[in-house]
Structures are given as structure tokens and as C-alpha cells.
Tab-separated table of C-alpha atoms in Angstrom:
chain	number	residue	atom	x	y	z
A	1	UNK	CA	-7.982	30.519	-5.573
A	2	UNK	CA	-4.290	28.749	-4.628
A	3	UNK	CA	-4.159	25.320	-4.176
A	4	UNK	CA	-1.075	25.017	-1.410
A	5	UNK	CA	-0.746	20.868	-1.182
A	6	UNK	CA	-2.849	17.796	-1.771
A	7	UNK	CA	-2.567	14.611	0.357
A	8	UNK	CA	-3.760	10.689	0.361
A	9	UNK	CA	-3.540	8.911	3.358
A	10	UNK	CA	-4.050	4.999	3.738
A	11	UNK	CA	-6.115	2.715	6.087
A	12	UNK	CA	-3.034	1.942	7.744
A	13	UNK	CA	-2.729	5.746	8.049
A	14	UNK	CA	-0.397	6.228	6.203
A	15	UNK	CA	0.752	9.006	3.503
A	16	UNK	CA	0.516	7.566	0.527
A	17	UNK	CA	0.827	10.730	-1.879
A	18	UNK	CA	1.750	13.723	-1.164
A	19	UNK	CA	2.037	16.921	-3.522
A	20	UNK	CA	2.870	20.544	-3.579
A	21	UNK	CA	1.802	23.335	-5.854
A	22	UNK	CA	4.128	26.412	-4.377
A	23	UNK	CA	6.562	27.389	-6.213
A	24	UNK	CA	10.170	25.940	-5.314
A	25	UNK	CA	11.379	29.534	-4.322
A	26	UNK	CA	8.410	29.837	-2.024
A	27	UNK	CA	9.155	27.118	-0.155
A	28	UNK	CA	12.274	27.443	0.279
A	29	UNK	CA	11.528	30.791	2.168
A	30	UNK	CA	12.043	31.011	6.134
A	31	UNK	CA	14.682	28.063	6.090
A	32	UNK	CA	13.140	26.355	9.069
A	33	UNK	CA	16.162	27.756	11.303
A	34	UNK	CA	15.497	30.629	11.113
A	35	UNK	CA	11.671	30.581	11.787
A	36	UNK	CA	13.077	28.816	15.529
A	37	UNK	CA	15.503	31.148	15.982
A	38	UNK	CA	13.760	34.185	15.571
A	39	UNK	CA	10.118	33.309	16.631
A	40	UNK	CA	8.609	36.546	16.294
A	41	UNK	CA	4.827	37.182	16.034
A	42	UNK	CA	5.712	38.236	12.407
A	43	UNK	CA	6.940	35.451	11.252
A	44	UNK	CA	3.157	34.310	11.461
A	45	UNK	CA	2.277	36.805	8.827
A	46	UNK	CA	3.757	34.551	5.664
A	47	UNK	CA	2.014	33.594	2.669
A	48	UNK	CA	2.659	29.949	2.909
A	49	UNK	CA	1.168	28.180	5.701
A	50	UNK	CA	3.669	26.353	8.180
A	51	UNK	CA	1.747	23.579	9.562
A	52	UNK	CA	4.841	22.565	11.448
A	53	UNK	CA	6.193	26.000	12.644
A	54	UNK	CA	2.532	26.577	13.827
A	55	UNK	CA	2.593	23.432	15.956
A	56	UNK	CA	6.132	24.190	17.136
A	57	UNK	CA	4.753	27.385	18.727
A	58	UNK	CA	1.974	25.538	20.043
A	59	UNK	CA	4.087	23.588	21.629
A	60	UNK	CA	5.960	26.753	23.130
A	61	UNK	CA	8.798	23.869	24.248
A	62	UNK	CA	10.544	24.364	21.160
A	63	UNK	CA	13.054	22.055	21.080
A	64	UNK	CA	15.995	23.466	18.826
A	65	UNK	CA	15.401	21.796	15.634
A	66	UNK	CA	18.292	20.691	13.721
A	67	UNK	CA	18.489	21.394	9.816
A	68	UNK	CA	16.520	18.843	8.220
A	69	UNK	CA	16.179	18.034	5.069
A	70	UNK	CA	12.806	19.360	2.583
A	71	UNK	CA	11.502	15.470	2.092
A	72	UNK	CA	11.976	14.824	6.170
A	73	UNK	CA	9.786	18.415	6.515
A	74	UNK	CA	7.500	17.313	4.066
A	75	UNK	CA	7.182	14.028	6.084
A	76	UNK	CA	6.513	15.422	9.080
A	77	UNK	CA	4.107	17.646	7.638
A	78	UNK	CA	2.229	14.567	6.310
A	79	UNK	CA	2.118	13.247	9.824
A	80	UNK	CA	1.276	16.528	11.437
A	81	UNK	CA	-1.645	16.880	9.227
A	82	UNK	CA	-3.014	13.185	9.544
A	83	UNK	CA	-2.557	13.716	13.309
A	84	UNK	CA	-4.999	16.584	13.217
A	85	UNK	CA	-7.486	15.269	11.024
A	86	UNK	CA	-7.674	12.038	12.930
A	87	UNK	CA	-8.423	13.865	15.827
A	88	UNK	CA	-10.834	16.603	14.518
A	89	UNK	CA	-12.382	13.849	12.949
A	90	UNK	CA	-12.898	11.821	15.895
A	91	UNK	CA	-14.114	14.753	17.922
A	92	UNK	CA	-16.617	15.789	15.415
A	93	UNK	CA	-18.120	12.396	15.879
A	94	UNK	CA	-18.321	12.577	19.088
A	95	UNK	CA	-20.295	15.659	19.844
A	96	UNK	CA	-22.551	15.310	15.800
A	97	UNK	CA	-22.981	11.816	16.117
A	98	UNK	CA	-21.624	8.699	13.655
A	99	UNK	CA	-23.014	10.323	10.602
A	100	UNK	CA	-21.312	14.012	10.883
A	101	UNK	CA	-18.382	14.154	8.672
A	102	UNK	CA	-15.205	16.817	9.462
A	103	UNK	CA	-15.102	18.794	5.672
A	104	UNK	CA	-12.818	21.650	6.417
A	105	UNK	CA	-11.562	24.209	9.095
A	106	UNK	CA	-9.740	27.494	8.687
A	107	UNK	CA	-7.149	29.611	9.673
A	108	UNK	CA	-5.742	32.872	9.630
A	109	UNK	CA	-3.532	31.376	6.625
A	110	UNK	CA	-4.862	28.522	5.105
A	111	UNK	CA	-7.884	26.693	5.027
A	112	UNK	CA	-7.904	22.495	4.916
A	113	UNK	CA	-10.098	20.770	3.585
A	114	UNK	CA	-11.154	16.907	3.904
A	115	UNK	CA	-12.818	13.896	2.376
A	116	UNK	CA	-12.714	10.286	3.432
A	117	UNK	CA	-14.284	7.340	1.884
A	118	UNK	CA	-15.553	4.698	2.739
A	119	UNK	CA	-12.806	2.591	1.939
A	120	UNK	CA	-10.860	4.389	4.657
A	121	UNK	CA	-8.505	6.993	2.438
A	122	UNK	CA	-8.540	10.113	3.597
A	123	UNK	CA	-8.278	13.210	1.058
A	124	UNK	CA	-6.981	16.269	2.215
A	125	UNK	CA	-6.004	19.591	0.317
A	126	UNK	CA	-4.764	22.924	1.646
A	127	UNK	CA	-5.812	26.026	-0.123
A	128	UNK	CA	-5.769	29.807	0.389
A	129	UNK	CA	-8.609	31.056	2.724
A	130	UNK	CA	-10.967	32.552	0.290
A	131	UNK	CA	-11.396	28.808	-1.539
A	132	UNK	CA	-14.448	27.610	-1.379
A	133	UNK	CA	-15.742	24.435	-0.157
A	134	UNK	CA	-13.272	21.465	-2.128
A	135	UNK	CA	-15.258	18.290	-0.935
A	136	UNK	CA	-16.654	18.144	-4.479
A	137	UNK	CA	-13.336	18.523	-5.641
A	138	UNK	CA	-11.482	16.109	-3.568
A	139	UNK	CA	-14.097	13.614	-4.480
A	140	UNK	CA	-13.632	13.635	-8.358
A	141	UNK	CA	-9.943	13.278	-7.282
A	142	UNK	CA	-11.323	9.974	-5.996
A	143	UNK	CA	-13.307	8.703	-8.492
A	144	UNK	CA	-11.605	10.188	-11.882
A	145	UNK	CA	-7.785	10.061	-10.848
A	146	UNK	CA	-7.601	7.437	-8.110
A	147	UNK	CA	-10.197	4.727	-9.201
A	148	UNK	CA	-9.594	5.185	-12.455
A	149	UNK	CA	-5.554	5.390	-12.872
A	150	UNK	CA	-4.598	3.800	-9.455
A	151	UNK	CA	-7.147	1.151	-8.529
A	152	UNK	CA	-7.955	0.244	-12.103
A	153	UNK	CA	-4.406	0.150	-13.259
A	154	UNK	CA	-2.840	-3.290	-13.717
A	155	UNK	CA	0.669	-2.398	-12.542
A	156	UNK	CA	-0.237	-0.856	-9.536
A	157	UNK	CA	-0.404	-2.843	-5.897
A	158	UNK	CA	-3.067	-3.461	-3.935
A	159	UNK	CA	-1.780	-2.433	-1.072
A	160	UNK	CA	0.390	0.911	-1.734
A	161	UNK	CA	2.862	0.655	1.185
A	162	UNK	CA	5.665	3.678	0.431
A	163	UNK	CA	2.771	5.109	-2.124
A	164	UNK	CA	3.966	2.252	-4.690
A	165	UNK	CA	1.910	2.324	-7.222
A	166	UNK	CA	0.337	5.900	-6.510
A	167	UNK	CA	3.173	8.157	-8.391
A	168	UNK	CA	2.468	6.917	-11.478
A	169	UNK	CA	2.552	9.014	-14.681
A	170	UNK	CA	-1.467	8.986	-15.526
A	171	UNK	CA	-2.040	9.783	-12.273
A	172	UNK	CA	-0.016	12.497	-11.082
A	173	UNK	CA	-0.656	14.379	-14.958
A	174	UNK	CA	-4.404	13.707	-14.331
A	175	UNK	CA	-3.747	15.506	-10.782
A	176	UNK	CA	-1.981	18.231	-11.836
A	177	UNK	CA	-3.742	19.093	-14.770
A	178	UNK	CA	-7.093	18.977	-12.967
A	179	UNK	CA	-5.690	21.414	-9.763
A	180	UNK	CA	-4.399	23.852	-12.569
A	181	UNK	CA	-7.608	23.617	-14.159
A	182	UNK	CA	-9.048	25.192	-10.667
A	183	UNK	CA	-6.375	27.763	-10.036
B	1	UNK	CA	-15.818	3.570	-17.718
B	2	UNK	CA	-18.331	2.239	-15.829
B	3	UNK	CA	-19.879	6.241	-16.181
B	4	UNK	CA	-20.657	5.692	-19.690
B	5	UNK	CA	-23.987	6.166	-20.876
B	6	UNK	CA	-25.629	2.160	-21.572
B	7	UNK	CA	-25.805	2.134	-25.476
B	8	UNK	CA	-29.106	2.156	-26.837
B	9	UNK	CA	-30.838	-0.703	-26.978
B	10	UNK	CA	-31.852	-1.077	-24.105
B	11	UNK	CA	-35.045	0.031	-21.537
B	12	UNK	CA	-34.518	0.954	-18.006
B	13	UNK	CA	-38.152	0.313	-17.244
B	14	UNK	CA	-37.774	-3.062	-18.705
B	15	UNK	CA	-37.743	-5.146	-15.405
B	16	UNK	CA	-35.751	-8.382	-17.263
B	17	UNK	CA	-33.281	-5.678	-18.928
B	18	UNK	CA	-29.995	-7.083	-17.462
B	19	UNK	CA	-26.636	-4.797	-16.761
B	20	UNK	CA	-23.504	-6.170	-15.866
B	21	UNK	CA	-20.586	-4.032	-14.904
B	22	UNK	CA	-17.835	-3.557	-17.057
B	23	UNK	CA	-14.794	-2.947	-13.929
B	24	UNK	CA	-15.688	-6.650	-13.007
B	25	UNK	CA	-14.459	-7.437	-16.655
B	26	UNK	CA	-11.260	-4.875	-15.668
B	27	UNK	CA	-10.920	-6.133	-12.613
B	28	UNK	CA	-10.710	-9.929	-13.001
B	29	UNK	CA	-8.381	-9.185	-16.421
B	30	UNK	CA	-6.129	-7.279	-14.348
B	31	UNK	CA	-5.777	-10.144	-11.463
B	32	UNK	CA	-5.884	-12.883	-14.098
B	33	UNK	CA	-1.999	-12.312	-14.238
B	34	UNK	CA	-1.164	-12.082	-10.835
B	35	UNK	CA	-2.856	-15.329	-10.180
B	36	UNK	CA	-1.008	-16.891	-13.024
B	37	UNK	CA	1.925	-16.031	-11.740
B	38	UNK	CA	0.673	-17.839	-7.780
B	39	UNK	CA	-0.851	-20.648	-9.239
B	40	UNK	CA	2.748	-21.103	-10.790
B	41	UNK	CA	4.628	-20.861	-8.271
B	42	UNK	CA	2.493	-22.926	-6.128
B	43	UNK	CA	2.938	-26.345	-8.510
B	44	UNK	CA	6.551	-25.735	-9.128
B	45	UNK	CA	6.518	-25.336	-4.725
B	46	UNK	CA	4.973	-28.217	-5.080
B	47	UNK	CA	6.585	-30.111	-7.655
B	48	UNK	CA	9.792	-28.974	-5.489
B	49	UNK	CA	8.479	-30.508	-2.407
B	50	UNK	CA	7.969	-34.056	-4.010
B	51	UNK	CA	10.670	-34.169	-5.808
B	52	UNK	CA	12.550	-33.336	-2.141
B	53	UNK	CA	11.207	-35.645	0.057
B	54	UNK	CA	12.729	-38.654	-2.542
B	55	UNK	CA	15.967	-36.976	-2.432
B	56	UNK	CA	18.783	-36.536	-0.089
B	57	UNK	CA	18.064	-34.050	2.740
B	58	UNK	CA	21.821	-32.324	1.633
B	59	UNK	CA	21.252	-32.139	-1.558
B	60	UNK	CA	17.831	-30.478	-1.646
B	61	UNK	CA	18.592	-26.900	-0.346
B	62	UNK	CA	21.027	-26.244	-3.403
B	63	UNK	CA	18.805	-28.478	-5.973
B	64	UNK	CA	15.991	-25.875	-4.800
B	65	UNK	CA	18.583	-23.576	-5.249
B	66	UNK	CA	19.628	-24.405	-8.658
B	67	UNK	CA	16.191	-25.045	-9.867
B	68	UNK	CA	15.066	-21.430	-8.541
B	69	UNK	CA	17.833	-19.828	-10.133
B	70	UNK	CA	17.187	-21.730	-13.943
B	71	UNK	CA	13.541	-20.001	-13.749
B	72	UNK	CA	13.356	-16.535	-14.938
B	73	UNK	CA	12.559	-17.840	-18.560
B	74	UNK	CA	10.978	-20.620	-17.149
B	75	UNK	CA	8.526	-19.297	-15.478
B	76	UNK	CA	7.929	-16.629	-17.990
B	77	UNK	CA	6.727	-19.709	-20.381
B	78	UNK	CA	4.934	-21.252	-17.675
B	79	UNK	CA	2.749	-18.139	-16.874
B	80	UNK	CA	2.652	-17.781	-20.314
B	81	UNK	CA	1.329	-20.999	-21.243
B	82	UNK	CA	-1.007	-20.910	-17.965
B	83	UNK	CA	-3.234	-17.313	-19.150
B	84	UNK	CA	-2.263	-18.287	-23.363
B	85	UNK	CA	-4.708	-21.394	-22.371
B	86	UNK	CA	-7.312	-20.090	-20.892
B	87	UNK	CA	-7.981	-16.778	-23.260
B	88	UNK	CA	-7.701	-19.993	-26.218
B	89	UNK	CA	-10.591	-21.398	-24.019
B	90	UNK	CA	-12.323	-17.927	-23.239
B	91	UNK	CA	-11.656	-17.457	-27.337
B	92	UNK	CA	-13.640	-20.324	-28.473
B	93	UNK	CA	-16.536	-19.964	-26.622
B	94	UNK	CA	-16.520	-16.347	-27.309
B	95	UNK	CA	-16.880	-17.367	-30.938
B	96	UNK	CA	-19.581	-19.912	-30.507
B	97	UNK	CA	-21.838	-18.100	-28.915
B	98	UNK	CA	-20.967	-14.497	-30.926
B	99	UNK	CA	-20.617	-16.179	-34.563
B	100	UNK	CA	-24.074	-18.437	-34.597
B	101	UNK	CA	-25.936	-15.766	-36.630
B	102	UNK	CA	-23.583	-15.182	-39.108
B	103	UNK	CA	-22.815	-16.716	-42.585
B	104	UNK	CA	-20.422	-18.673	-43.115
B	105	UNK	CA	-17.234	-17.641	-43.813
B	106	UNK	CA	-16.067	-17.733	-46.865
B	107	UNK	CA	-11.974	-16.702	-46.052
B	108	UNK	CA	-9.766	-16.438	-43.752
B	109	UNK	CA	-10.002	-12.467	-44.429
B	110	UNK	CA	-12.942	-12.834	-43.796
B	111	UNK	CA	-12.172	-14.541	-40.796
B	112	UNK	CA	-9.947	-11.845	-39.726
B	113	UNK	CA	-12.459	-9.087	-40.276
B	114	UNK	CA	-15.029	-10.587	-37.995
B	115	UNK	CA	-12.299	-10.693	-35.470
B	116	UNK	CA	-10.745	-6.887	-35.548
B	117	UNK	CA	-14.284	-5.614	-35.811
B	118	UNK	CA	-16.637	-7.729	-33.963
B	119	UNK	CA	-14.871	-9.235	-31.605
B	120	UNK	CA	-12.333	-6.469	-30.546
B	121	UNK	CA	-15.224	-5.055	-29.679
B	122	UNK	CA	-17.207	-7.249	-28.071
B	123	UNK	CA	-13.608	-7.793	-25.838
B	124	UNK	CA	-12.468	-4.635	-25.628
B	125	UNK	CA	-15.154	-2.289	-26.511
B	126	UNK	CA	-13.001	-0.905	-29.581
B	127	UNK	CA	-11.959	-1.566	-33.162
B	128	UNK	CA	-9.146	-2.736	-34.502
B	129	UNK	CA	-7.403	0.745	-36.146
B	130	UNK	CA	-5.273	-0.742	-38.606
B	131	UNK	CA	-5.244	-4.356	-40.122
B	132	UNK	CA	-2.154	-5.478	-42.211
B	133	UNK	CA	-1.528	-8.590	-44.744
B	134	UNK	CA	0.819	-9.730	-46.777
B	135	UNK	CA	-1.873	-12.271	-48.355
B	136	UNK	CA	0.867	-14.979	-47.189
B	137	UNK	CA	-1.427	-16.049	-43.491
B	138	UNK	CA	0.440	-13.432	-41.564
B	139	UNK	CA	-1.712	-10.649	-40.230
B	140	UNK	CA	-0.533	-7.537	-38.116
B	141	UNK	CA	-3.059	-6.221	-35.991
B	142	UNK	CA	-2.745	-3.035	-34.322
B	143	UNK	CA	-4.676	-0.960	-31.524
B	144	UNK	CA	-3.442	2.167	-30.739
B	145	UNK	CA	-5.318	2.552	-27.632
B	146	UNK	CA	-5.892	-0.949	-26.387
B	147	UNK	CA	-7.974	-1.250	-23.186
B	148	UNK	CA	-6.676	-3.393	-21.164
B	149	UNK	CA	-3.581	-1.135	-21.254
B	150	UNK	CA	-5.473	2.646	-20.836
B	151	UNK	CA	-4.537	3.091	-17.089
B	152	UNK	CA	-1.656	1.319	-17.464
B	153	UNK	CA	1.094	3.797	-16.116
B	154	UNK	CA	4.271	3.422	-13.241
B	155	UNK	CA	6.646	6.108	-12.533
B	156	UNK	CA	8.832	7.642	-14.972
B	157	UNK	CA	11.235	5.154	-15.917
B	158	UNK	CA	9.048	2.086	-14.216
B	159	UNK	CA	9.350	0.053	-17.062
B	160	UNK	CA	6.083	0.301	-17.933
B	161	UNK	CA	6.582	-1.551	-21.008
B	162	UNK	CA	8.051	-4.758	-19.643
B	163	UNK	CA	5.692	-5.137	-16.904
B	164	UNK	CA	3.267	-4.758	-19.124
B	165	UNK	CA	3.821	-8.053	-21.435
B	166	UNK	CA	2.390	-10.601	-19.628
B	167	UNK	CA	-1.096	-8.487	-19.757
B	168	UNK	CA	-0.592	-9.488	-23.702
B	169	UNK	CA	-0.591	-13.500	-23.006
B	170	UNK	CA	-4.387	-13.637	-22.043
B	171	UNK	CA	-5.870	-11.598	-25.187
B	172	UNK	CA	-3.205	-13.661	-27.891
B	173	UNK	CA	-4.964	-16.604	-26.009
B	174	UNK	CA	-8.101	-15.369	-27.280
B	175	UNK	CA	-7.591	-14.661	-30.624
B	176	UNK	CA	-6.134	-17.874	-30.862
B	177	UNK	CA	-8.988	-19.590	-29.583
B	178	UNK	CA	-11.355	-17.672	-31.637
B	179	UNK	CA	-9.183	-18.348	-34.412
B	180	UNK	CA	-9.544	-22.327	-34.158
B	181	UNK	CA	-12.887	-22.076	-33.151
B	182	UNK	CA	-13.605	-20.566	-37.041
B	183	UNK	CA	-11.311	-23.299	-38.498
B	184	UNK	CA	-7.777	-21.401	-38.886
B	185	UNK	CA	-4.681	-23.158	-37.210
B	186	UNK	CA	-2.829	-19.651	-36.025
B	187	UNK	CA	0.257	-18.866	-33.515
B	188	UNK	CA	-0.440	-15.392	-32.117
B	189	UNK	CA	2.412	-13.123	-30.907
B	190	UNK	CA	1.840	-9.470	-28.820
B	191	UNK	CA	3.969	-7.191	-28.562
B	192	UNK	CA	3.836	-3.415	-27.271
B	193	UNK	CA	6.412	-0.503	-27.907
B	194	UNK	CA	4.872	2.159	-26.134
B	195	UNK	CA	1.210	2.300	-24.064
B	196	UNK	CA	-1.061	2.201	-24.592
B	197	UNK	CA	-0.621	0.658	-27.963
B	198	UNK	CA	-0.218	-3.256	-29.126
B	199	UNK	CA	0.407	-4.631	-31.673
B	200	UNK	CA	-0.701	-8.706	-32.399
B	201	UNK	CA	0.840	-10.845	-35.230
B	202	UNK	CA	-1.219	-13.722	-36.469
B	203	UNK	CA	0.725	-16.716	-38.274
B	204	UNK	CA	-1.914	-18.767	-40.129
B	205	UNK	CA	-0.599	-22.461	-40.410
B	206	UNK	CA	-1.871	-23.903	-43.454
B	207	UNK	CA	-3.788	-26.966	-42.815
B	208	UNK	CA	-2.015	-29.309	-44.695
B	209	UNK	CA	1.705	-27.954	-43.548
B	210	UNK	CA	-0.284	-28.591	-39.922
């Protein structure tokens, strides 16, 4: 099993935390340029998944997209992501009622998986598609690394605008530590 | 913590067996300095405000000024003084109610003793690793893993040992409460060089001297 990425999102829906486990090499890859420039069905074939190229070619408008920088991709990732599991979220509550819960979807490259408590945060992890089900995983992630190193620790905000307070040093070696433990 | 197994004395089918979660104990330690820090800020606003209304509008803005910019060590004794007074109060009642079953004391080692072991752990669920003398009234008291500092972390390079000090000012208040509350006159000084460690220094002053 891969782990791809792991994100926190706020109540004020924000990304608050935000981490990748692919190699730097890896995702450095297609240089985003290139995937617009040369939007061939192949390109879909990569081991990484592109949340962003994907919803490009949704979008079939495909606005030239200037050369960004990694943090501004990662951003928009973030947002991309929160965008979709706001909305799959709200649609599985529609049609299952208040108590049905969105856990994960698939695709042909990735598969993402979700939590949310009741305090609002929002859990969400990519991993390859053979994973199985993370919601047991993303929930010790709340309780054992976020309660305990972010919400119990004395130097950290209440409110964690920017993700103040969320990169600290217990936390993100509790994080990684536990995801390698799982690869 | 709070997933801990209860120690054993105790009986879950015991319907007047009483629990009380430790976090609340976390949780109001850790927002015991923050508050300090408000309440603080609040008098001296305050104070400021009085002070203002008696004095000449002009003036006031850079008197405000000049009194805002004199604070940094202010204010650090302030806060200081604020959360050092009420762990001396939290100390001594500690000590009344935790001491009443025990002999009297014959020392102050003694004295000492009952506080790295039976209080440290009554406070912070641990004892004290290492106790050191120099039979003079000044004892070093160090916890390698003291709790109120375990999840203390900030980014690389977040100063985590700065921010951490005032967390210090409550606990030296309460071994220098419990301290008077067993008869010994002591100034207490904290200090941490690396978390989650701490290290306390207690400076007996002999009655007398006092």
C-alpha cells in the first residue's frame, strides 16, 4: 500500500496541514506545462495522481496555465480536494439521509479517502487503489496525533489560521512515523 | 492520557466510585497562562485608562506609549507574579488535604521527599528522577519528562524553549506553597534547557535569617 498525501481541513474550511509522501523526483515529473501542452490520453496513465490536471481536462476550457510554483500547486490542490469533498459530502446526505457519512471514492489512479468529526475537521488521505478502507486510520490520526500533540499542546492556538500551531515537531514525527508504519 | 487504564483501586460497579478526567487538569493548566497574560493586560488597560482621564488629553497617547514600550519585563513579572500566586495557593491546600495522614516531619529532607515523590505525583502523575542537595537549603529538582511539557512542541526553530517558561511559573507556585504549608520559607526558580525536561531550584530561607 502507498500513501500519496494526507490533509486537515478547518471549520472555516480551510487547509490547515497538508503533507506529501512521493518522493521529490516523482513529483516533480510532468512539469505542469507540459501535461497542458500536450494533453494526450496518455498522460492519464501516470503513477501519481493529478487531482488538478484531472480537473483541468474536466474542464476541457483549459485555460493556458502559467508556470506556477510547487507550494501554489499544492495549494490549489488543497482547494480542489476540499471542493470535492464538500460536495460529495453534501450529496451523499442528500440522497442517504443526515446520518450517511462520504468514507472514500476511487479512481482509475488513486483512491481518497475521508473522515470528519464532529468538531468539523475534515481528514482526508490519498492512497494507491488497492488500499484498503483508511477511516480507522484517519481516525487514530485524530485522536493520537491531533488531540494529543495539537489540541493538548500548550503552545499551539486555538484557532490554527495558516495551520499555526499544526506543523509542529511532535506532530508531524508522530505523522510520519505512523504512515511509514502502514506502507 | 485520558486512555489509560484507571489504577486499581477502584470498582466500576461501585455506583459512588467517582472519575474525573485528567485533560480537564491539562486543559485548564494549559489556559491558566493565557489568561494570566489577559487578566494582565486588562488592569494595566485599566490602570492606563484612569490614570488618562486625570491627565492631559496630549500627553496621554505617548504616556500610553511610553508605558507600553517599558513592559516587556514588566509584564513578564506581572504574569509571573499573577500564576506564582495562585499555584502558592493551589500548593497549600494541596498539602493540607494530601499531608493529614502522615507523621510529622521530622526535616526539611524529609520535607523534600514527600514533595518529589508524593506530590509530583499526585500533580503530575510522575516522580521526581533525580533530587540534588548540597545540605546548605538549596535543592535541585529535576524531571526529565515533566508533564505539563510532553506535547509541548512548535516548528523547528519555534523557540520552543522560551515560550515555554511561563508554563514553569504556575508549578514553582506550587511547590512554594506546599513548601510553606509544611513550615519551610523557600524561593523556587524553573528553568528548562530542552523539552520536555525541567529543572526546579529550591532556596530554603532559614527562619531566623527570614
Amino acid at each position: 500500500m502507498v500513501v500519496f498525501s494526507f490533509f486537515i481541513f478547518d471549520r472555516h474550511t480551510e487547509c490547515i496541514y497538508s503533507r506529501s509522501w512521493l518522493p521529490p523526483s516523482v513529483m516533480e515529473g510532468p512539469t505542469p506545462s507540459a501535461a497542458v501542452l500536450t494533453p494526450t490520453p496518455s498522460s492519464a496513465i501516470t503513477a501519481i495522481p493529478d487531482l488538478e490536471r484531472e480537473h483541468e481536462r474536466n474542464n476541457q476550457g483549459g485555460r493556458p496555465r502559467d508556470r506556477r510554483s510547487k507550494a501554489a500547486k499544492a495549494g490549489d490542490d488543497a482547494k480542489l480536494i476540499f471542493g470535492t469533498v464538500f460536495s460529495l459530502r453534501n450529496m451523499v446526505r442528500k440522497l442517504g439521509g443526515d446520518d450517511d457519512a462520504f468514507i472514500t471514492y476511487r479512481t482509475g489512479q488513486y483512491k481518497l479517502h475521508y473522515y470528519e468529526t464532529v468538531s468539523n475537521l475534515r481528514f482526508v488521505m490519498l492512497t494507491d487503489t488497492a488500499a484498503p478502507s483508511m477511516r480507522n486510520v484517519l481516525h487514530q490520526v485524530y485522536i493520537n496525533l491531533w488531540v494529543e500533540y495539537v489540541v493538548k499542546n500548550p503552545l499551539s492556538p486555538v484557532e490554527h489560521k495558516g495551520g499555526d500551531g499544526v506543523k509542529n515537531e511532535l506532530f508531524e514525527l508522530g505523522l510520519d512515523q505512523f504512515i511509514r508504519g502502514l506502507m | 492520557m485520558s486512555f489509560e487504564a484507571v489504577m486499581p483501586p477502584y470498582n466500576a460497579s461501585d455506583p459512588h466510585a467517582r472519575f474525573l478526567s485528567s485533560s480537564t487538569l491539562d486543559f485548564l493548566l494549559i489556559e491558566i497562562v493565557p489568561m494570566a497574560y489577559r487578566v494582565t493586560h486588562e488592569v494595566e488597560a485599566l490602570a492606563l485608562a484612569e490614570g488618562g482621564t486625570s491627565g492631559l488629553e496630549s500627553g496621554e497617547a505617548t504616556a500610553a506609549a511610553a508605558a507600553r514600550k517599558m513592559d516587556e519585563d514588566e509584564e513578564r513579572d506581572a504574569v509571573f507574579f499573577r500564576l506564582e500566586g495562585l499555584g502558592y495557593r493551589v500548593g497549600q491546600g494541596l498539602v493540607e488535604r494530601f499531608s493529614r495522614d502522615r507523621p510529622r516531619f521530622t526535616d526539611t529532607l524529609d520535607v523534600i521527599k514527600f514533595l518529589c515523590k508524593d506530590l509530583w505525583m499526585l500533580v503530575f502523575r510522575k516522580q521526581v528522577d533525580n533530587l540534588k542537595t548540597n545540605h546548605r537549603g538549596v535543592y535541585v529538582l529535576t524531571d526529565n519528562a515533566f508533564r505539563p511539557f510532553s506535547r509541548m512542541s512548535t516548528e523547528t526553530g519555534g523557540q520552543a524553549v522560551v515560550r515555554a517558561q511561563p508554563f514553569l511559573w504556575f508549578p514553582c507556585g506550587i511547590v512554594r506553597g506546599a513548601l510553606a504549608a509544611m513550615g519551610i520559607n523557600a524561593s523556587v526558580q524553573a528553568d528548562s534547557t530542552e523539552l520536555p525536561g525541567a529543572v526546579f531550584q529550591i532556596k530554603t530561607i532559614p527562619a531566623k535569617a527570614a
